[in-house]
mmCIF file of C-alpha atoms in Angstrom:
data_model
loop_
_atom_site.group_PDB
_atom_site.id
_atom_site.type_symbol
_atom_site.label_atom_id
_atom_site.label_comp_id
_atom_site.label_asym_id
_atom_site.label_seq_id
_atom_site.Cartn_x
_atom_site.Cartn_y
_atom_site.Cartn_z
ATOM 1 C CA MET A 1 -25.565 82.911 -65.544
ATOM 2 C CA LEU A 2 -21.956 83.110 -64.337
ATOM 3 C CA THR A 3 -21.122 80.170 -66.621
ATOM 4 C CA GLN A 4 -22.558 82.047 -69.597
ATOM 5 C CA LEU A 5 -20.541 85.148 -68.715
ATOM 6 C CA LYS A 6 -17.350 83.102 -68.475
ATOM 7 C CA LYS A 7 -18.024 81.684 -71.934
ATOM 8 C CA ASP A 8 -18.642 85.123 -73.422
ATOM 9 C CA PRO A 9 -17.770 88.130 -71.182
ATOM 10 C CA THR A 10 -18.771 90.559 -73.961
ATOM 11 C CA ILE A 11 -22.361 89.304 -74.254
ATOM 12 C CA SER A 12 -25.026 92.005 -73.943
ATOM 13 C CA GLN A 13 -27.712 91.955 -71.264
ATOM 14 C CA GLU A 14 -30.397 91.408 -73.926
ATOM 15 C CA GLU A 15 -28.506 88.490 -75.517
ATOM 16 C CA LEU A 16 -27.912 87.026 -72.076
ATOM 17 C CA ALA A 17 -31.623 87.179 -71.281
ATOM 18 C CA ASP A 18 -32.499 85.493 -74.588
ATOM 19 C CA ARG A 19 -29.920 82.759 -74.082
ATOM 20 C CA MET A 20 -31.179 81.998 -70.582
ATOM 21 C CA LYS A 21 -34.813 82.373 -71.640
ATOM 22 C CA ILE A 22 -35.597 84.999 -69.003
ATOM 23 C CA THR A 23 -36.727 88.638 -69.156
ATOM 24 C CA ARG A 24 -34.241 91.493 -69.378
ATOM 25 C CA SER A 25 -35.329 92.725 -65.939
ATOM 26 C CA ALA A 26 -34.659 89.279 -64.459
ATOM 27 C CA ALA A 27 -31.225 89.256 -66.119
ATOM 28 C CA ALA A 28 -30.516 92.681 -64.594
ATOM 29 C CA VAL A 29 -31.413 91.368 -61.126
ATOM 30 C CA HIS A 30 -29.088 88.364 -61.569
ATOM 31 C CA ILE A 31 -26.273 90.646 -62.711
ATOM 32 C CA SER A 32 -26.783 92.927 -59.701
ATOM 33 C CA ASN A 33 -26.652 89.914 -57.372
ATOM 34 C CA LEU A 34 -23.406 88.712 -58.981
ATOM 35 C CA MET A 35 -21.924 92.180 -58.556
ATOM 36 C CA ARG A 36 -22.980 92.263 -54.888
ATOM 37 C CA LYS A 37 -21.330 88.881 -54.259
ATOM 38 C CA GLY A 38 -18.176 90.019 -56.032
ATOM 39 C CA ALA A 39 -18.412 87.355 -58.753
ATOM 40 C CA ILE A 40 -18.244 90.108 -61.380
ATOM 41 C CA LEU A 41 -16.832 93.583 -60.908
ATOM 42 C CA GLY A 42 -19.275 95.618 -62.971
ATOM 43 C CA ARG A 43 -21.756 95.697 -65.803
ATOM 44 C CA GLY A 44 -18.886 95.155 -68.217
ATOM 45 C CA TYR A 45 -18.889 91.634 -66.787
ATOM 46 C CA ILE A 46 -15.260 91.710 -65.662
ATOM 47 C CA LEU A 47 -14.969 88.359 -63.934
ATOM 48 C CA ASP A 48 -13.491 88.129 -60.458
ATOM 49 C CA GLU A 49 -10.805 85.471 -60.581
ATOM 50 C CA ARG A 50 -10.323 84.521 -56.942
ATOM 51 C CA THR A 51 -6.771 83.685 -55.983
ATOM 52 C CA GLY A 52 -4.795 82.809 -52.905
ATOM 53 C CA ILE A 53 -5.321 81.685 -49.337
ATOM 54 C CA LEU A 54 -6.548 83.967 -46.566
ATOM 55 C CA VAL A 55 -5.935 83.117 -42.906
ATOM 56 C CA VAL A 56 -8.016 84.981 -40.317
ATOM 57 C CA GLY A 57 -6.934 84.099 -36.807
ATOM 58 C CA ARG A 58 -5.305 85.012 -33.529
ATOM 59 C CA THR A 59 -1.560 85.362 -32.916
ATOM 60 C CA TRP A 60 0.217 85.564 -29.569
ATOM 61 C CA LEU A 61 3.445 85.151 -27.599
ATOM 62 C CA GLU A 62 3.583 81.712 -25.960
ATOM 63 C CA ILE A 63 5.518 81.027 -22.735
ATOM 64 C CA ALA A 64 5.841 77.388 -21.654
ATOM 65 C CA ALA A 65 7.272 76.396 -18.253
ATOM 66 C CA GLN A 66 8.118 72.837 -17.162
ATOM 67 C CA VAL A 67 7.565 71.977 -13.463
ATOM 68 C CA ASP A 68 9.908 68.968 -13.622
ATOM 69 C CA ASN A 69 12.674 70.891 -15.370
ATOM 70 C CA PRO A 70 13.922 74.439 -14.730
ATOM 71 C CA LYS A 71 13.297 75.471 -18.317
ATOM 72 C CA ILE A 72 11.121 78.123 -19.928
ATOM 73 C CA ASP A 73 10.406 78.059 -23.664
ATOM 74 C CA ILE A 74 9.303 81.210 -25.456
ATOM 75 C CA SER A 75 7.727 80.935 -28.902
ATOM 76 C CA TYR A 76 4.871 82.331 -30.999
ATOM 77 C CA GLY A 77 1.494 80.691 -31.304
ATOM 78 C CA GLY A 78 -2.174 81.136 -32.077
ATOM 79 C CA MET A 79 -4.065 79.444 -34.890
ATOM 80 C CA GLY A 80 -3.434 82.326 -37.280
ATOM 81 C CA TYR A 81 0.317 82.127 -36.740
ATOM 82 C CA MET A 82 0.574 78.312 -36.794
ATOM 83 C CA MET A 83 -1.549 77.816 -39.899
ATOM 84 C CA SER A 84 0.326 80.546 -41.774
ATOM 85 C CA LEU A 85 3.694 78.951 -40.991
ATOM 86 C CA GLU A 86 2.398 75.484 -41.936
ATOM 87 C CA LEU A 87 1.214 76.824 -45.291
ATOM 88 C CA ILE A 88 4.643 78.401 -45.862
ATOM 89 C CA LYS A 89 6.220 75.054 -44.985
ATOM 90 C CA GLN A 90 4.162 73.533 -47.825
ATOM 91 C CA GLN A 91 5.453 76.126 -50.321
ATOM 92 C CA LEU A 92 2.279 78.225 -50.197
ATOM 93 C CA THR A 93 2.020 81.973 -49.591
ATOM 94 C CA PRO A 94 -0.941 82.862 -47.353
ATOM 95 C CA THR A 95 -2.234 86.296 -46.486
ATOM 96 C CA LEU A 96 -2.657 86.620 -42.719
ATOM 97 C CA PHE A 97 -5.262 88.915 -41.212
ATOM 98 C CA THR A 98 -4.614 89.221 -37.484
ATOM 99 C CA VAL A 99 -4.247 91.940 -34.862
ATOM 100 C CA LEU A 100 -0.966 92.713 -33.097
ATOM 101 C CA GLY A 101 -0.164 95.466 -30.637
ATOM 102 C CA GLN A 102 2.180 98.328 -31.387
ATOM 103 C CA ASP A 103 4.691 96.866 -28.923
ATOM 104 C CA ASP A 104 7.994 94.979 -28.883
ATOM 105 C CA ILE A 105 6.305 91.564 -28.953
ATOM 106 C CA GLY A 106 4.155 92.615 -31.902
ATOM 107 C CA ASP A 107 7.290 93.830 -33.698
ATOM 108 C CA GLN A 108 9.012 90.482 -33.124
ATOM 109 C CA ILE A 109 6.055 88.444 -34.393
ATOM 110 C CA TYR A 110 5.631 90.739 -37.398
ATOM 111 C CA GLN A 111 9.293 90.327 -38.374
ATOM 112 C CA ARG A 112 9.143 86.547 -37.922
ATOM 113 C CA LEU A 113 6.094 86.296 -40.197
ATOM 114 C CA LEU A 114 7.621 88.644 -42.763
ATOM 115 C CA GLN A 115 10.903 86.727 -42.867
ATOM 116 C CA SER A 116 9.026 83.431 -43.227
ATOM 117 C CA GLY A 117 7.288 84.661 -46.378
ATOM 118 C CA VAL A 118 3.772 85.260 -45.034
ATOM 119 C CA ASN A 119 1.932 88.159 -46.669
ATOM 120 C CA VAL A 120 1.571 90.602 -43.750
ATOM 121 C CA GLN A 121 0.553 93.592 -45.862
ATOM 122 C CA HIS A 122 -2.914 93.730 -44.291
ATOM 123 C CA LEU A 123 -1.993 92.750 -40.731
ATOM 124 C CA VAL A 124 -3.496 95.186 -38.180
ATOM 125 C CA ARG A 125 -1.315 96.939 -35.578
ATOM 126 C CA SER A 126 -3.043 98.744 -32.716
ATOM 127 C CA ASN A 127 -1.891 101.026 -29.887
ATOM 128 C CA SER A 128 -4.974 100.128 -27.839
ATOM 129 C CA TYR A 129 -4.533 96.347 -28.109
ATOM 130 C CA PRO A 130 -1.434 94.797 -26.448
ATOM 131 C CA THR A 131 -0.175 91.700 -28.276
ATOM 132 C CA PRO A 132 -1.762 88.688 -26.484
ATOM 133 C CA LYS A 133 0.333 86.358 -24.335
ATOM 134 C CA LYS A 134 -0.307 82.746 -23.381
ATOM 135 C CA LEU A 135 1.290 80.966 -20.406
ATOM 136 C CA LEU A 136 1.468 77.161 -20.325
ATOM 137 C CA VAL A 137 2.564 75.203 -17.251
ATOM 138 C CA ARG A 138 3.483 71.614 -18.108
ATOM 139 C CA ASN A 139 4.607 68.445 -16.450
ATOM 140 C CA GLY A 140 6.245 66.488 -19.221
ATOM 141 C CA ASP A 141 3.715 66.399 -22.061
ATOM 142 C CA THR A 142 0.754 67.151 -19.767
ATOM 143 C CA ASP A 143 -0.641 70.690 -19.596
ATOM 144 C CA LEU A 144 -1.350 71.592 -15.962
ATOM 145 C CA CYS A 145 -2.467 75.155 -16.536
ATOM 146 C CA GLN A 146 -3.146 77.570 -19.403
ATOM 147 C CA ILE A 147 -3.588 81.310 -18.989
ATOM 148 C CA THR A 148 -4.212 83.627 -21.935
ATOM 149 C CA GLU A 149 -3.759 87.355 -21.436
ATOM 150 C CA VAL A 150 -5.805 89.093 -24.091
ATOM 151 C CA LYS A 151 -7.678 92.386 -24.076
ATOM 152 C CA ASN A 152 -11.374 91.725 -24.670
ATOM 153 C CA GLY A 153 -13.694 93.994 -26.572
ATOM 154 C CA TYR A 154 -11.260 95.086 -29.282
ATOM 155 C CA GLN A 155 -13.167 96.363 -32.292
ATOM 156 C CA LEU A 156 -11.720 96.613 -35.775
ATOM 157 C CA THR A 157 -11.820 100.090 -37.253
ATOM 158 C CA LYS A 158 -14.098 100.677 -40.240
ATOM 159 C CA GLU A 159 -11.021 100.783 -42.457
ATOM 160 C CA ALA A 160 -9.785 97.409 -41.120
ATOM 161 C CA GLN A 161 -13.252 95.905 -41.551
ATOM 162 C CA LYS A 162 -13.328 97.104 -45.151
ATOM 163 C CA THR A 163 -9.868 95.632 -45.770
ATOM 164 C CA ARG A 164 -10.898 92.259 -44.370
ATOM 165 C CA CYS A 165 -14.092 92.350 -46.414
ATOM 166 C CA ASN A 166 -12.129 92.992 -49.613
ATOM 167 C CA LEU A 167 -9.736 90.150 -48.767
ATOM 168 C CA LEU A 168 -12.674 87.793 -48.275
ATOM 169 C CA ARG A 169 -14.177 88.763 -51.609
ATOM 170 C CA SER A 170 -10.957 88.002 -53.465
ATOM 171 C CA ALA A 171 -9.737 84.888 -51.587
ATOM 172 C CA LYS A 172 -10.089 81.470 -53.158
ATOM 173 C CA VAL A 173 -9.935 79.659 -49.803
ATOM 174 C CA LEU A 174 -10.406 81.011 -46.265
ATOM 175 C CA LEU A 175 -8.885 79.382 -43.190
ATOM 176 C CA LEU A 176 -10.783 80.659 -40.157
ATOM 177 C CA ASP A 177 -9.675 80.410 -36.520
ATOM 178 C CA GLY A 178 -12.502 78.917 -34.451
ATOM 179 C CA SER A 179 -11.171 80.521 -31.242
ATOM 180 C CA LEU A 180 -12.139 84.038 -32.342
ATOM 181 C CA ALA A 181 -14.920 85.756 -30.413
ATOM 182 C CA GLU A 182 -18.326 84.379 -31.395
ATOM 183 C CA PRO A 183 -19.767 87.708 -32.616
ATOM 184 C CA GLU A 184 -16.758 88.021 -34.931
ATOM 185 C CA ILE A 185 -17.182 84.459 -36.205
ATOM 186 C CA ASP A 186 -20.904 85.045 -36.745
ATOM 187 C CA GLY A 187 -20.154 88.106 -38.875
ATOM 188 C CA LEU A 188 -17.488 86.281 -40.866
ATOM 189 C CA CYS A 189 -19.767 83.288 -41.466
ATOM 190 C CA ALA A 190 -22.431 85.608 -42.850
ATOM 191 C CA GLN A 191 -19.843 87.052 -45.260
ATOM 192 C CA ILE A 192 -18.655 83.551 -46.224
ATOM 193 C CA LYS A 193 -22.176 82.727 -47.382
ATOM 194 C CA GLU A 194 -22.643 86.093 -49.089
ATOM 195 C CA TYR A 195 -19.344 85.987 -50.995
ATOM 196 C CA GLU A 196 -19.398 82.198 -51.485
ATOM 197 C CA VAL A 197 -15.858 81.688 -50.180
ATOM 198 C CA LEU A 198 -14.668 78.101 -49.751
ATOM 199 C CA THR A 199 -13.834 77.949 -46.025
ATOM 200 C CA THR A 200 -12.594 75.700 -43.262
ATOM 201 C CA ILE A 201 -12.735 76.416 -39.530
ATOM 202 C CA THR A 202 -9.990 75.125 -37.242
ATOM 203 C CA GLY A 203 -10.065 74.704 -33.489
ATOM 204 C CA SER A 204 -13.811 74.100 -33.201
ATOM 205 C CA SER A 205 -15.756 70.887 -32.647
ATOM 206 C CA LEU A 206 -18.406 69.297 -34.859
ATOM 207 C CA LYS A 207 -20.946 69.845 -32.072
ATOM 208 C CA TRP A 208 -20.119 73.555 -31.993
ATOM 209 C CA CYS A 209 -20.494 73.752 -35.778
ATOM 210 C CA GLN A 210 -23.852 71.986 -35.492
ATOM 211 C CA GLN A 211 -25.033 74.429 -32.812
ATOM 212 C CA LYS A 212 -24.063 77.336 -35.073
ATOM 213 C CA GLU A 213 -25.903 75.628 -37.983
ATOM 214 C CA LEU A 214 -22.664 75.647 -39.961
ATOM 215 C CA LEU A 215 -23.022 72.014 -41.031
ATOM 216 C CA ARG A 216 -25.582 73.324 -43.535
ATOM 217 C CA CYS A 217 -23.119 75.744 -45.130
ATOM 218 C CA SER A 218 -22.362 74.607 -48.686
ATOM 219 C CA HIS A 219 -19.092 76.582 -48.764
ATOM 220 C CA LEU A 220 -17.665 75.026 -45.605
ATOM 221 C CA PHE A 221 -15.458 71.939 -45.340
ATOM 222 C CA LEU A 222 -14.162 70.499 -42.078
ATOM 223 C CA VAL A 223 -11.189 68.391 -40.994
ATOM 224 C CA CYS A 224 -11.352 66.363 -37.783
ATOM 225 C CA HIS A 225 -10.011 63.229 -36.102
ATOM 226 C CA ASP A 226 -11.988 59.996 -35.813
ATOM 227 C CA HIS A 227 -12.367 60.457 -32.039
ATOM 228 C CA GLU A 228 -14.017 63.843 -32.680
ATOM 229 C CA LEU A 229 -16.487 62.154 -35.026
ATOM 230 C CA MET A 230 -17.071 59.465 -32.392
ATOM 231 C CA ASN A 231 -17.842 62.128 -29.768
ATOM 232 C CA PHE A 232 -20.209 63.806 -32.196
ATOM 233 C CA SER A 233 -22.337 60.842 -33.213
ATOM 234 C CA GLY A 234 -20.731 57.445 -32.512
ATOM 235 C CA GLY A 235 -22.213 54.516 -34.381
ATOM 236 C CA PHE A 236 -19.047 53.217 -36.026
ATOM 237 C CA GLN A 237 -16.153 50.951 -35.148
ATOM 238 C CA ALA A 238 -13.027 52.666 -33.844
ATOM 239 C CA GLY A 239 -10.043 52.111 -36.120
ATOM 240 C CA VAL A 240 -12.181 50.932 -39.053
ATOM 241 C CA PRO A 241 -12.496 53.852 -41.498
ATOM 242 C CA GLU A 242 -15.124 52.243 -43.740
ATOM 243 C CA SER A 243 -17.495 51.812 -40.799
ATOM 244 C CA CYS A 244 -18.067 55.593 -40.582
ATOM 245 C CA PHE A 245 -19.130 56.033 -44.222
ATOM 246 C CA SER A 246 -22.854 56.228 -43.474
ATOM 247 C CA ILE A 247 -22.378 58.766 -40.679
ATOM 248 C CA CYS A 248 -20.116 60.963 -42.818
ATOM 249 C CA GLY A 249 -22.617 60.720 -45.667
ATOM 250 C CA GLU A 250 -25.425 61.844 -43.389
ATOM 251 C CA ILE A 251 -23.401 64.844 -42.182
ATOM 252 C CA VAL A 252 -22.520 66.117 -45.676
ATOM 253 C CA SER A 253 -26.080 65.519 -46.882
ATOM 254 C CA ASN A 254 -27.153 68.458 -44.693
ATOM 255 C CA GLY A 255 -25.221 70.828 -46.953
ATOM 256 C CA LEU A 256 -21.558 70.713 -45.862
ATOM 257 C CA ALA A 257 -19.148 70.875 -48.819
ATOM 258 C CA ALA A 258 -16.891 68.118 -47.457
ATOM 259 C CA LEU A 259 -15.881 66.281 -44.295
ATOM 260 C CA ILE A 260 -12.369 64.876 -43.917
ATOM 261 C CA VAL A 261 -11.775 62.493 -41.025
ATOM 262 C CA ILE A 262 -8.238 61.540 -39.943
ATOM 263 C CA PHE A 263 -7.847 57.927 -38.800
ATOM 264 C CA GLY A 264 -4.511 57.986 -36.990
ATOM 265 C CA GLN A 265 -1.723 56.892 -39.295
ATOM 266 C CA GLN A 266 -4.088 54.810 -41.440
ATOM 267 C CA GLY A 267 -5.221 57.641 -43.680
ATOM 268 C CA LEU A 268 -8.287 59.789 -44.347
ATOM 269 C CA VAL A 269 -11.980 59.357 -44.971
ATOM 270 C CA LEU A 270 -13.228 61.921 -47.489
ATOM 271 C CA ALA A 271 -16.963 62.543 -47.698
ATOM 272 C CA THR A 272 -18.627 64.841 -50.215
ATOM 273 C CA LYS A 273 -22.057 64.810 -51.808
ATOM 274 C CA LYS A 274 -20.518 62.967 -54.791
ATOM 275 C CA GLU A 275 -18.444 60.326 -53.024
ATOM 276 C CA ILE A 276 -17.260 58.777 -49.771
ATOM 277 C CA ALA A 277 -13.869 57.126 -49.872
ATOM 278 C CA PHE A 278 -11.009 55.983 -47.674
ATOM 279 C CA LEU A 279 -7.631 57.319 -48.806
ATOM 280 C CA PRO A 280 -4.845 55.257 -47.221
ATOM 281 C CA ALA A 281 -1.652 56.956 -46.082
ATOM 282 C CA SER A 282 1.777 56.006 -47.349
ATOM 283 C CA PRO A 283 3.492 53.580 -44.942
ATOM 284 C CA LEU A 284 6.631 55.704 -45.287
ATOM 285 C CA LYS A 285 4.988 59.044 -44.448
ATOM 286 C CA GLY A 286 1.902 58.296 -42.391
ATOM 287 C CA THR A 287 -1.079 60.595 -42.278
ATOM 288 C CA GLY A 288 0.374 63.666 -40.616
ATOM 289 C CA THR A 289 -1.170 66.087 -38.127
ATOM 290 C CA GLU A 290 -4.521 67.816 -38.381
ATOM 291 C CA ILE A 291 -2.805 71.126 -39.075
ATOM 292 C CA SER A 292 -0.678 69.662 -41.892
ATOM 293 C CA ILE A 293 -3.671 67.887 -43.453
ATOM 294 C CA THR A 294 -5.771 71.058 -43.285
ATOM 295 C CA ALA A 295 -2.999 73.108 -44.896
ATOM 296 C CA GLY A 296 -2.511 70.471 -47.598
ATOM 297 C CA VAL A 297 -6.209 70.390 -48.477
ATOM 298 C CA VAL A 298 -6.389 74.205 -48.500
ATOM 299 C CA GLY A 299 -3.383 74.334 -50.820
ATOM 300 C CA GLY A 300 -4.945 71.816 -53.199
ATOM 301 C CA LEU A 301 -8.240 73.689 -53.338
ATOM 302 C CA ALA A 302 -6.452 77.002 -53.889
ATOM 303 C CA ALA A 303 -4.658 75.384 -56.843
ATOM 304 C CA GLY A 304 -8.033 74.531 -58.383
ATOM 305 C CA HIS A 305 -8.200 70.828 -57.505
ATOM 306 C CA GLY A 306 -11.342 69.074 -56.290
ATOM 307 C CA PHE A 307 -11.559 67.631 -52.786
ATOM 308 C CA ARG A 308 -10.260 64.188 -53.729
ATOM 309 C CA LEU A 309 -7.058 65.490 -55.327
ATOM 310 C CA ALA A 310 -6.690 68.095 -52.566
ATOM 311 C CA ALA A 311 -6.926 65.345 -49.917
ATOM 312 C CA ARG A 312 -4.367 63.235 -51.770
ATOM 313 C CA ARG A 313 -2.116 66.294 -51.942
ATOM 314 C CA ALA A 314 -2.473 66.675 -48.173
ATOM 315 C CA LEU A 315 -1.386 63.078 -47.608
ATOM 316 C CA GLY A 316 1.575 63.588 -49.921
ATOM 317 C CA LYS A 317 2.648 66.719 -48.021
ATOM 318 C CA SER A 318 2.347 65.141 -44.566
ATOM 319 C CA GLU A 319 5.377 64.226 -42.496
#
């Protein structure tokens, strides 16, 4: 029905029913469902043209101390912050939905995001929620200890929930932080299915997605490394991308929109219901990191490309 409305937005309900060979009451039900999902904005059949990238994730102050060197590094982190900055790096303008405290640290992070070009118009500031802090103790490149100071039990206000809901309805692609509290992720996943938003989840394993029955979500695509796929199912030869084709095909056959597997600096395996292919990386650029590949794919999808072109875009944007 949505295809028919796109072809002729001025078509009457009666003509629409005749064209689809259904009753007028059935056409009315379909129209109501499309309105509920946000695909059309009213009975005048104003189409909802989804645009842009929405990032929903955590942001914090990060303090890193080295035991073998009297040095302390202070930076900003969290999946929401990192993915937003990576998207900006790839000449994209994401909208970030995150929660910061009404404190000095929150002010600093807000200004950094604003100056970088991230859309922070809908970012939530709260007096009852201090901006989270994360302490890392390292020895060289090895993390010895991680402590995250975050106030649990924070609840979005009804106004903030409504804002996030409206952002979800209008976003073309959603990038969701897998480290959010599970009840929050459960609620967001329900909205993803209801509003049919193309989504990826970062920071969560394939096993976790399987436990949450997300591998059956037709609007979800995932990016992972080959070792993550090996931990999930095994059954293929390490370092040989083509050997995992059957496993990737089995995973996407359950309903997943796409699975993208990073094979070191060799390239990517892309699996969708239509195709499974190995996309080699450029010898000059390599494959890039998981965060850069994810951002590249998200950018390609937001531009209207299919998964194959979006994956190729990601390889081209990698460093």
